Amino acid sequence: MNKGKLYLPPLLIASFFVRLIPHRNLLLATYDEYLHRDLTLRIVHGGIGVISKDIPSLLGLKAYSYPPLFHIIGAFFYKLFPSNYLFFILPAVYGTIAVLGFYLAFKELMEDWKKAFLATLFLAFAPNFIYRTSLYIPENLGLVFFSLSLFFGIRFLKTKKLSNLAFLAIVFAFYMVTHRGWIFFAMAAFIVMISYWWGFIKRNLHYFIALAVIAFIAYTQISFINSTVGQLFLRLQRSEVSFLGYFKWIGVVQLVFGALATPYYLKKDPIRRGFAIWAWAFMLAGGVSFRFRDPYASIPLSAMAAEYLIDVVGPQIQPFIKRAFEGIHGLGADLIKSLSRKKIVSVLILAVLLLTPVAQGVYGAYNYVEAPTVSDKEAYEWIVNNTPQNATILVWWDMGYLLIGNTHRKDVVIWKKVYQGFFGEAPTVKEASQAYLDQVIMFSSNQRNYVYYLMKKYNVSYIFVDKKRYSYGLIRYGLMEYAPYDTHFKLVFCNGGSVIYKFIPDPSLKIEQPLPINYTGEYAPLVSFLEKFWTGYNYADFDTRFKAYYNLNAWIANMYFELYNLTGDQKFKERAEWILRWLSYKQMDNGAFPWGVPPNDYTLYTAYTLEPLKNVSFEGKDKSIRLLEERQKEDYFMTTPKDKKGSTVVNALLLPIYDELGILNERTAKNVLNKLLGEQKGDGSWNNNIGTTIAIASSLARYYQLSGNRTILEAVKKAAQWLETQQNEAGKLKEEKYDYAYSRSTYGQMVYIYHIAGLNNAENLTMKFIYATFDPTKEVHPLDSVITLYRYFTYAYGSSKAIELLSNLLKLHPLPQFD
C-alpha cells in the first residue's frame, strides 16, 4: 500500500482545522473579507449581470480590478447554503484543496511521496500560506489554481504531452478570472522555463535579446501595454521587509533549510534549478513588495527544504551527534556516548524539525491574523436603518472595509479602488491615489470651501468617525473640529464612541454675521473678550474640546439680550437671535444638545443649554423639554439615553434646572434630594472632596433659591463652612498646590455658595481673590471660565450686576490682543 495515501488524509484534516482558527470567534478576520463577502452578496442579490463587462478588468489586468470567479462561486454556494457560516467554512475548504494540489505538484516534481509529503507539510503550515488560504479572499481559491497549474506545468515539462499543456491552459484560464496571483505564477513559470530551456536559449541568445528589445519598445511605445503593465507594477504594495519578517511569515525551518538547499538544488535537474532561482528571485523582490513573499516564495522554499532534510540533513544527524560527543571524558561520559549512538536521538531531532513548522503555523493562525474591531455596532446599525442604500459616507480609508461590509453603503476610497473596477471600469492608480488624497484633505483641511467642493464631487452625504479615528490629529483638528458648529454639517448620531454627521451642501442657515461685534461702550472689556471666540457661526473656546459649546452659546445669547436691554445696541439683539437660530439648526432631531469628544447625548448639557433660555422661545425648544422629561425617573435623572442608575453629582446639577424649567416631578425631587442630603458628611462635605462638594453645594444653593426649602439651606451652610476651612487667609484653596490648579470659575461657584449661606466675609474674600488673581491666559478654558462666572454671579446678583462685575474684571485682566 502507498504510505502516502495513509499519511496524506491526516495532514489534510489537520490543514482544514488549522484554517478554521482565524474564524474561531465567528467574525470576519481581516478587512478584505468584509469586501469580498459584500461583493459576493451583491451578486447573490443582483445577479451575475452586475459584474463589469470590461475584459481587462475581468482578468485583473488593470491595477484596481478584481476577477470575479471567486465571488460567483461564493454566490452559488450562498444560494445553496444561505448562511454567514459559509464565509468561515468555504475558505478552509479551498485552503485544504490547495494543500492537496501542492502535494500532487511536489510529488510530480520529486517522484517520491515522502519528500512530497514533507514539502506539503512545510507549505501547509507556513504562516503566510495559512493566512492566504484560511480567509474569504480570492487569493485562497487562486492558490488552488496555482497548485493545479504547477502540477500540470511540471508534468508537461517532464512528459512533453500536449494533453498536459491543454489541462494547464484550462486551469490557468480559470485562474486568470479568479485572482491576479496568476501574474505571479506566470513569473515563476517564466523563471522555471528559462532554467529548463537554458541550453536552447544560450544557443539562440541573440534571438532572445532581440525579443527583449522588441518587448521593451512595445512597453515604451504602445500605450495599452505601457498602461497595463505599468499600472500593475504601480499597484504592488511597496514597503521594506526585514528578514525577521521572513522568519515570521515563511517559517523558520522552511526558510533556513530552504536557503541551505540552494547549492544542492542548483546542481540538480533544470526544473529544480528553476525552483531555486524562483525562490531567491521572489525573496529578493519580497524585500520591496511583500506580495512576492506572501506566500509565493514559500512554495519553492518548502520543496527545497524538504528534499534537503531528507537527502542531506537526515543521514548526517546521527554521525554528527556521534562525532560531537566522542571526545568527552569524565563522569557519565560513557552513558552520553552510548546515548549519542542510539537512533532515537536522531529521530527526536528530526521530530523537532518537523513539529516546529506545525507549531509555528498553528501559533501564526491564532496570533498573526488580527480581526478588525467593529467598535460600535450601534453606529453601523443606525446607518443601515437611517440612510439611503446608495448613500456615500466619508470614513477614514481603513474604516471603508467595515462600512461597506456591515452596511453595504459606499465610501470614497475603497469604493473607488475595488467596486468601481468590479462593477464598471477600473480606475487608474492615479485616480485611486487621488481619491485617497482627497479623502485626507476632506478630513484634515481647514479650507472649508475646498472641502465642500470635494464632498460634492464624491457625492458625500454622511461623515462617520469612530472613537479610534477621532483620536487621529488629522481628523480631530480638521473636519471634526469645525463640523460641530458649521451649518454644512448636521449631527445625526452620537453615543460617545462614534459620531455621524449629515453633509448639507446648501444649508438653509448661512453665515449672516461673519465678523465679530465691534463695540466701544461701557461694557467693551466683556464684549471684546467674548468676540475673540467668535467663529462666524458660534462662540468656541480656545481648547481641544467639542467646538459646538451649545450651553456656552446659550448663556452668551442670554447675556447679549441683557446687553441689548442695557445699551439698546441692536447688534447684541441680532447676535443673540442668530445664536437661537443656530441652536435650533444644530440640535439633534431628538432635541439633544450633545457634548464631548467624541460627543455623546448627555442629558446635563441639553439642560445646561435650555436653562439660560427658559424665558425665550426658539424653534426646537419643545423637543428638548420633552427629551428632558423622558429622562426623569423616580429617583434619578438619566445621564445618557442608556443610563439606568444615574449619578449623584449629575442628579444634583440637574435638580435645580428641572425645577427652573418647570418639569421637575415631585417624587423625583424628593428622592433625589433625600439621597443628596443623606450622603453629606458630618463636616459638611461630600466625600471630603472639594470639587464634588462645590458642584453639589452650588446646585443645592440654586435649588434653595428656587424652592425656599430651609432644610436645603442648612446643608448649604454646612458645606459653606467646610469650604471656608479649605481656604487660606488670602482666599486661595489650600489644596491648590501649584498656581491655577483650580479655575477662577470654581471660586465663582464658591462666591455663590457663600452668598446663599450668608457667609459675607468668605464671599468678599473669595471675590477679592478672583479679582486679584484672574488671568485668562492661565485658564485652560477661558471662555468657559468667564461664562461660568457670569452664570453664578447671575444667580447671586442678577444678570445686570453680573455683566458689570465681569466687565470690570476683564478690564483689569484682558485677554492679550492678537492679529
mmCIF file of N, CA, C and O in Angstrom, residues 709-765:
data_model
loop_
_atom_site.group_PDB
_atom_site.id
_atom_site.type_symbol
_atom_site.label_atom_id
_atom_site.label_comp_id
_atom_site.label_asym_id
_atom_site.label_seq_id
_atom_site.Cartn_x
_atom_site.Cartn_y
_atom_site.Cartn_z
ATOM 1 N N ASN A 709 -36.707 75.831 50.401
ATOM 2 C CA ASN A 709 -36.665 74.737 51.387
ATOM 3 C C ASN A 709 -35.546 74.987 52.388
ATOM 4 O O ASN A 709 -34.365 74.958 52.057
ATOM 5 N N ARG A 710 -35.923 75.210 53.691
ATOM 6 C CA ARG A 710 -34.944 75.554 54.720
ATOM 7 C C ARG A 710 -33.991 74.394 55.021
ATOM 8 O O ARG A 710 -32.856 74.620 55.430
ATOM 9 N N THR A 711 -34.449 73.184 54.818
ATOM 10 C CA THR A 711 -33.573 72.027 55.046
ATOM 11 C C THR A 711 -32.380 72.072 54.093
ATOM 12 O O THR A 711 -31.242 71.765 54.476
ATOM 13 N N ILE A 712 -32.648 72.490 52.867
ATOM 14 C CA ILE A 712 -31.585 72.605 51.886
ATOM 15 C C ILE A 712 -30.600 73.692 52.308
ATOM 16 O O ILE A 712 -29.374 73.531 52.202
ATOM 17 N N LEU A 713 -31.128 74.796 52.819
ATOM 18 C CA LEU A 713 -30.265 75.900 53.241
ATOM 19 C C LEU A 713 -29.286 75.456 54.323
ATOM 20 O O LEU A 713 -28.115 75.846 54.307
ATOM 21 N N GLU A 714 -29.749 74.630 55.253
ATOM 22 C CA GLU A 714 -28.858 74.154 56.316
ATOM 23 C C GLU A 714 -27.725 73.322 55.730
ATOM 24 O O GLU A 714 -26.577 73.425 56.174
ATOM 25 N N ALA A 715 -28.040 72.496 54.752
ATOM 26 C CA ALA A 715 -27.000 71.685 54.110
ATOM 27 C C ALA A 715 -25.999 72.579 53.376
ATOM 28 O O ALA A 715 -24.783 72.324 53.400
ATOM 29 N N VAL A 716 -26.484 73.626 52.717
ATOM 30 C CA VAL A 716 -25.607 74.559 52.009
ATOM 31 C C VAL A 716 -24.701 75.280 52.997
ATOM 32 O O VAL A 716 -23.502 75.466 52.749
ATOM 33 N N LYS A 717 -25.257 75.681 54.145
ATOM 34 C CA LYS A 717 -24.455 76.385 55.159
ATOM 35 C C LYS A 717 -23.338 75.494 55.691
ATOM 36 O O LYS A 717 -22.197 75.929 55.862
ATOM 37 N N LYS A 718 -23.686 74.225 55.949
ATOM 38 C CA LYS A 718 -22.665 73.295 56.446
ATOM 39 C C LYS A 718 -21.549 73.112 55.406
ATOM 40 O O LYS A 718 -20.364 73.101 55.750
ATOM 41 N N ALA A 719 -21.933 73.011 54.142
ATOM 42 C CA ALA A 719 -20.935 72.867 53.084
ATOM 43 C C ALA A 719 -20.088 74.133 52.972
ATOM 44 O O ALA A 719 -18.861 74.065 52.803
ATOM 45 N N ALA A 720 -20.729 75.298 53.099
ATOM 46 C CA ALA A 720 -20.010 76.571 53.014
ATOM 47 C C ALA A 720 -18.995 76.691 54.140
ATOM 48 O O ALA A 720 -17.862 77.155 53.939
ATOM 49 N N GLN A 721 -19.402 76.283 55.320
ATOM 50 C CA GLN A 721 -18.481 76.354 56.467
ATOM 51 C C GLN A 721 -17.281 75.429 56.262
ATOM 52 O O GLN A 721 -16.150 75.771 56.612
ATOM 53 N N TRP A 722 -17.527 74.255 55.687
ATOM 54 C CA TRP A 722 -16.407 73.351 55.413
ATOM 55 C C TRP A 722 -15.484 73.937 54.352
ATOM 56 O O TRP A 722 -14.254 73.892 54.482
ATOM 57 N N LEU A 723 -16.065 74.523 53.306
ATOM 58 C CA LEU A 723 -15.251 75.131 52.252
ATOM 59 C C LEU A 723 -14.412 76.279 52.793
ATOM 60 O O LEU A 723 -13.260 76.473 52.376
ATOM 61 N N GLU A 724 -14.966 77.023 53.730
ATOM 62 C CA GLU A 724 -14.246 78.160 54.316
ATOM 63 C C GLU A 724 -12.962 77.678 54.986
ATOM 64 O O GLU A 724 -11.927 78.358 54.940
ATOM 65 N N THR A 725 -13.015 76.492 55.600
ATOM 66 C CA THR A 725 -11.820 75.958 56.270
ATOM 67 C C THR A 725 -10.769 75.491 55.269
ATOM 68 O O THR A 725 -9.626 75.228 55.651
ATOM 69 N N GLN A 726 -11.160 75.347 54.009
ATOM 70 C CA GLN A 726 -10.231 74.876 52.987
ATOM 71 C C GLN A 726 -9.453 76.011 52.327
ATOM 72 O O GLN A 726 -8.601 75.765 51.478
ATOM 73 N N GLN A 727 -9.736 77.271 52.725
ATOM 74 C CA GLN A 727 -9.056 78.428 52.145
ATOM 75 C C GLN A 727 -8.071 79.031 53.135
ATOM 76 O O GLN A 727 -8.278 78.971 54.353
ATOM 77 N N ASN A 728 -7.006 79.635 52.588
ATOM 78 C CA ASN A 728 -6.078 80.348 53.473
ATOM 79 C C ASN A 728 -6.531 81.792 53.648
ATOM 80 O O ASN A 728 -7.602 82.183 53.143
ATOM 81 N N GLU A 729 -5.702 82.573 54.331
ATOM 82 C CA GLU A 729 -6.111 83.947 54.656
ATOM 83 C C GLU A 729 -6.268 84.834 53.431
ATOM 84 O O GLU A 729 -6.971 85.849 53.468
ATOM 85 N N ALA A 730 -5.657 84.440 52.284
ATOM 86 C CA ALA A 730 -5.799 85.229 51.051
ATOM 87 C C ALA A 730 -7.004 84.792 50.234
ATOM 88 O O ALA A 730 -7.354 85.440 49.250
ATOM 89 N N GLY A 731 -7.645 83.691 50.636
ATOM 90 C CA GLY A 731 -8.801 83.186 49.903
ATOM 91 C C GLY A 731 -8.482 82.030 48.986
ATOM 92 O O GLY A 731 -9.377 81.426 48.398
ATOM 93 N N LYS A 732 -7.200 81.684 48.857
ATOM 94 C CA LYS A 732 -6.795 80.591 47.975
ATOM 95 C C LYS A 732 -7.069 79.244 48.636
ATOM 96 O O LYS A 732 -6.870 79.080 49.837
ATOM 97 N N LEU A 733 -7.532 78.302 47.866
ATOM 98 C CA LEU A 733 -7.740 76.953 48.383
ATOM 99 C C LEU A 733 -6.394 76.340 48.774
ATOM 100 O O LEU A 733 -5.435 76.376 48.004
ATOM 101 N N LYS A 734 -6.340 75.791 49.969
ATOM 102 C CA LYS A 734 -5.091 75.200 50.451
ATOM 103 C C LYS A 734 -4.651 74.029 49.572
ATOM 104 O O LYS A 734 -3.457 73.736 49.467
ATOM 105 N N GLU A 735 -5.616 73.369 48.963
ATOM 106 C CA GLU A 735 -5.312 72.218 48.112
ATOM 107 C C GLU A 735 -4.678 72.633 46.789
ATOM 108 O O GLU A 735 -4.147 71.797 46.063
ATOM 109 N N GLU A 736 -4.723 73.919 46.467
ATOM 110 C CA GLU A 736 -4.158 74.411 45.211
ATOM 111 C C GLU A 736 -2.647 74.531 45.372
ATOM 112 O O GLU A 736 -2.108 75.606 45.633
ATOM 113 N N LYS A 737 -1.965 73.387 45.204
ATOM 114 C CA LYS A 737 -0.530 73.315 45.490
ATOM 115 C C LYS A 737 0.301 74.066 44.461
ATOM 116 O O LYS A 737 1.406 74.514 44.748
ATOM 117 N N TYR A 738 -0.188 74.175 43.246
ATOM 118 C CA TYR A 738 0.510 74.951 42.233
ATOM 119 C C TYR A 738 -0.452 75.973 41.644
ATOM 120 O O TYR A 738 -1.664 75.807 41.711
ATOM 121 N N ASP A 739 0.123 77.046 41.115
ATOM 122 C CA ASP A 739 -0.679 78.182 40.672
ATOM 123 C C ASP A 739 -1.712 77.765 39.623
ATOM 124 O O ASP A 739 -1.390 77.053 38.667
ATOM 125 N N TYR A 740 -2.929 78.167 39.853
ATOM 126 C CA TYR A 740 -4.039 77.952 38.916
ATOM 127 C C TYR A 740 -4.400 76.475 38.756
ATOM 128 O O TYR A 740 -4.860 76.038 37.705
ATOM 129 N N ALA A 741 -4.236 75.722 39.820
ATOM 130 C CA ALA A 741 -4.713 74.336 39.788
ATOM 131 C C ALA A 741 -6.230 74.305 39.682
ATOM 132 O O ALA A 741 -6.813 73.357 39.156
ATOM 133 N N TYR A 742 -6.879 75.356 40.208
ATOM 134 C CA TYR A 742 -8.331 75.497 40.100
ATOM 135 C C TYR A 742 -8.647 76.716 39.254
ATOM 136 O O TYR A 742 -8.043 77.786 39.417
ATOM 137 N N SER A 743 -9.612 76.554 38.350
ATOM 138 C CA SER A 743 -10.089 77.701 37.561
ATOM 139 C C SER A 743 -10.730 78.720 38.492
ATOM 140 O O SER A 743 -11.289 78.370 39.537
ATOM 141 N N ARG A 744 -10.681 79.995 38.103
ATOM 142 C CA ARG A 744 -11.325 81.026 38.921
ATOM 143 C C ARG A 744 -12.851 80.916 38.850
ATOM 144 O O ARG A 744 -13.559 81.452 39.693
ATOM 145 N N SER A 745 -13.347 80.147 37.881
ATOM 146 C CA SER A 745 -14.787 79.894 37.855
ATOM 147 C C SER A 745 -15.192 79.018 39.040
ATOM 148 O O SER A 745 -16.323 79.107 39.530
ATOM 149 N N THR A 746 -14.284 78.168 39.506
ATOM 150 C CA THR A 746 -14.553 77.368 40.706
ATOM 151 C C THR A 746 -14.739 78.278 41.911
ATOM 152 O O THR A 746 -15.643 78.080 42.732
ATOM 153 N N TYR A 747 -13.890 79.301 41.997
ATOM 154 C CA TYR A 747 -14.036 80.272 43.087
ATOM 155 C C TYR A 747 -15.327 81.068 42.932
ATOM 156 O O TYR A 747 -15.943 81.477 43.916
ATOM 157 N N GLY A 748 -15.758 81.277 41.668
ATOM 158 C CA GLY A 748 -17.034 81.948 41.433
ATOM 159 C C GLY A 748 -18.196 81.145 41.994
ATOM 160 O O GLY A 748 -19.142 81.716 42.555
ATOM 161 N N GLN A 749 -18.140 79.832 41.863
ATOM 162 C CA GLN A 749 -19.164 78.974 42.464
ATOM 163 C C GLN A 749 -19.146 79.103 43.985
ATOM 164 O O GLN A 749 -20.202 79.112 44.639
ATOM 165 N N MET A 750 -17.939 79.188 44.536
ATOM 166 C CA MET A 750 -17.823 79.341 45.991
ATOM 167 C C MET A 750 -18.415 80.675 46.454
ATOM 168 O O MET A 750 -19.077 80.740 47.508
ATOM 169 N N VAL A 751 -18.190 81.743 45.668
ATOM 170 C CA VAL A 751 -18.793 83.044 45.996
ATOM 171 C C VAL A 751 -20.306 82.896 46.099
ATOM 172 O O VAL A 751 -20.941 83.409 47.033
ATOM 173 N N TYR A 752 -20.872 82.164 45.148
ATOM 174 C CA TYR A 752 -22.329 81.976 45.142
ATOM 175 C C TYR A 752 -22.785 81.175 46.363
ATOM 176 O O TYR A 752 -23.797 81.498 47.001
ATOM 177 N N ILE A 753 -22.057 80.108 46.687
ATOM 178 C CA ILE A 753 -22.411 79.289 47.861
ATOM 179 C C ILE A 753 -22.368 80.133 49.132
ATOM 180 O O ILE A 753 -23.302 80.094 49.955
ATOM 181 N N TYR A 754 -21.295 80.922 49.282
ATOM 182 C CA TYR A 754 -21.189 81.784 50.473
ATOM 183 C C TYR A 754 -22.303 82.825 50.501
ATOM 184 O O TYR A 754 -22.843 83.163 51.561
ATOM 185 N N HIS A 755 -22.670 83.344 49.328
ATOM 186 C CA HIS A 755 -23.733 84.352 49.239
ATOM 187 C C HIS A 755 -25.061 83.778 49.750
ATOM 188 O O HIS A 755 -25.755 84.423 50.544
ATOM 189 N N ILE A 756 -25.397 82.568 49.313
ATOM 190 C CA ILE A 756 -26.648 81.938 49.743
ATOM 191 C C ILE A 756 -26.577 81.552 51.212
ATOM 192 O O ILE A 756 -27.564 81.679 51.965
ATOM 193 N N ALA A 757 -25.404 81.105 51.683
ATOM 194 C CA ALA A 757 -25.236 80.674 53.072
ATOM 195 C C ALA A 757 -25.148 81.850 54.040
ATOM 196 O O ALA A 757 -25.240 81.658 55.255
ATOM 197 N N GLY A 758 -24.953 83.053 53.498
ATOM 198 C CA GLY A 758 -24.860 84.238 54.350
ATOM 199 C C GLY A 758 -23.490 84.431 54.964
ATOM 200 O O GLY A 758 -23.347 85.191 55.934
ATOM 201 N N LEU A 759 -22.461 83.792 54.438
ATOM 202 C CA LEU A 759 -21.084 83.973 54.941
ATOM 203 C C LEU A 759 -20.443 85.121 54.171
ATOM 204 O O LEU A 759 -19.675 84.934 53.234
ATOM 205 N N ASN A 760 -20.775 86.349 54.594
ATOM 206 C CA ASN A 760 -20.377 87.521 53.820
ATOM 207 C C ASN A 760 -18.873 87.715 53.771
ATOM 208 O O ASN A 760 -18.327 88.145 52.745
ATOM 209 N N ASN A 761 -18.203 87.451 54.877
ATOM 210 C CA ASN A 761 -16.743 87.641 54.900
ATOM 211 C C ASN A 761 -16.059 86.693 53.907
ATOM 212 O O ASN A 761 -15.163 87.089 53.160
ATOM 213 N N ALA A 762 -16.489 85.424 53.918
ATOM 214 C CA ALA A 762 -15.910 84.452 52.975
ATOM 215 C C ALA A 762 -16.253 84.831 51.544
ATOM 216 O O ALA A 762 -15.431 84.684 50.628
ATOM 217 N N GLU A 763 -17.472 85.345 51.339
ATOM 218 C CA GLU A 763 -17.896 85.772 49.994
ATOM 219 C C GLU A 763 -17.010 86.898 49.490
ATOM 220 O O GLU A 763 -16.512 86.847 48.345
ATOM 221 N N ASN A 764 -16.779 87.909 50.327
ATOM 222 C CA ASN A 764 -15.967 89.067 49.910
ATOM 223 C C ASN A 764 -14.512 88.682 49.712
ATOM 224 O O ASN A 764 -13.864 89.131 48.764
ATOM 225 N N LEU A 765 -13.991 87.812 50.609
ATOM 226 C CA LEU A 765 -12.601 87.380 50.498
ATOM 227 C C LEU A 765 -12.385 86.628 49.184
ATOM 228 O O LEU A 765 -11.402 86.861 48.470
#
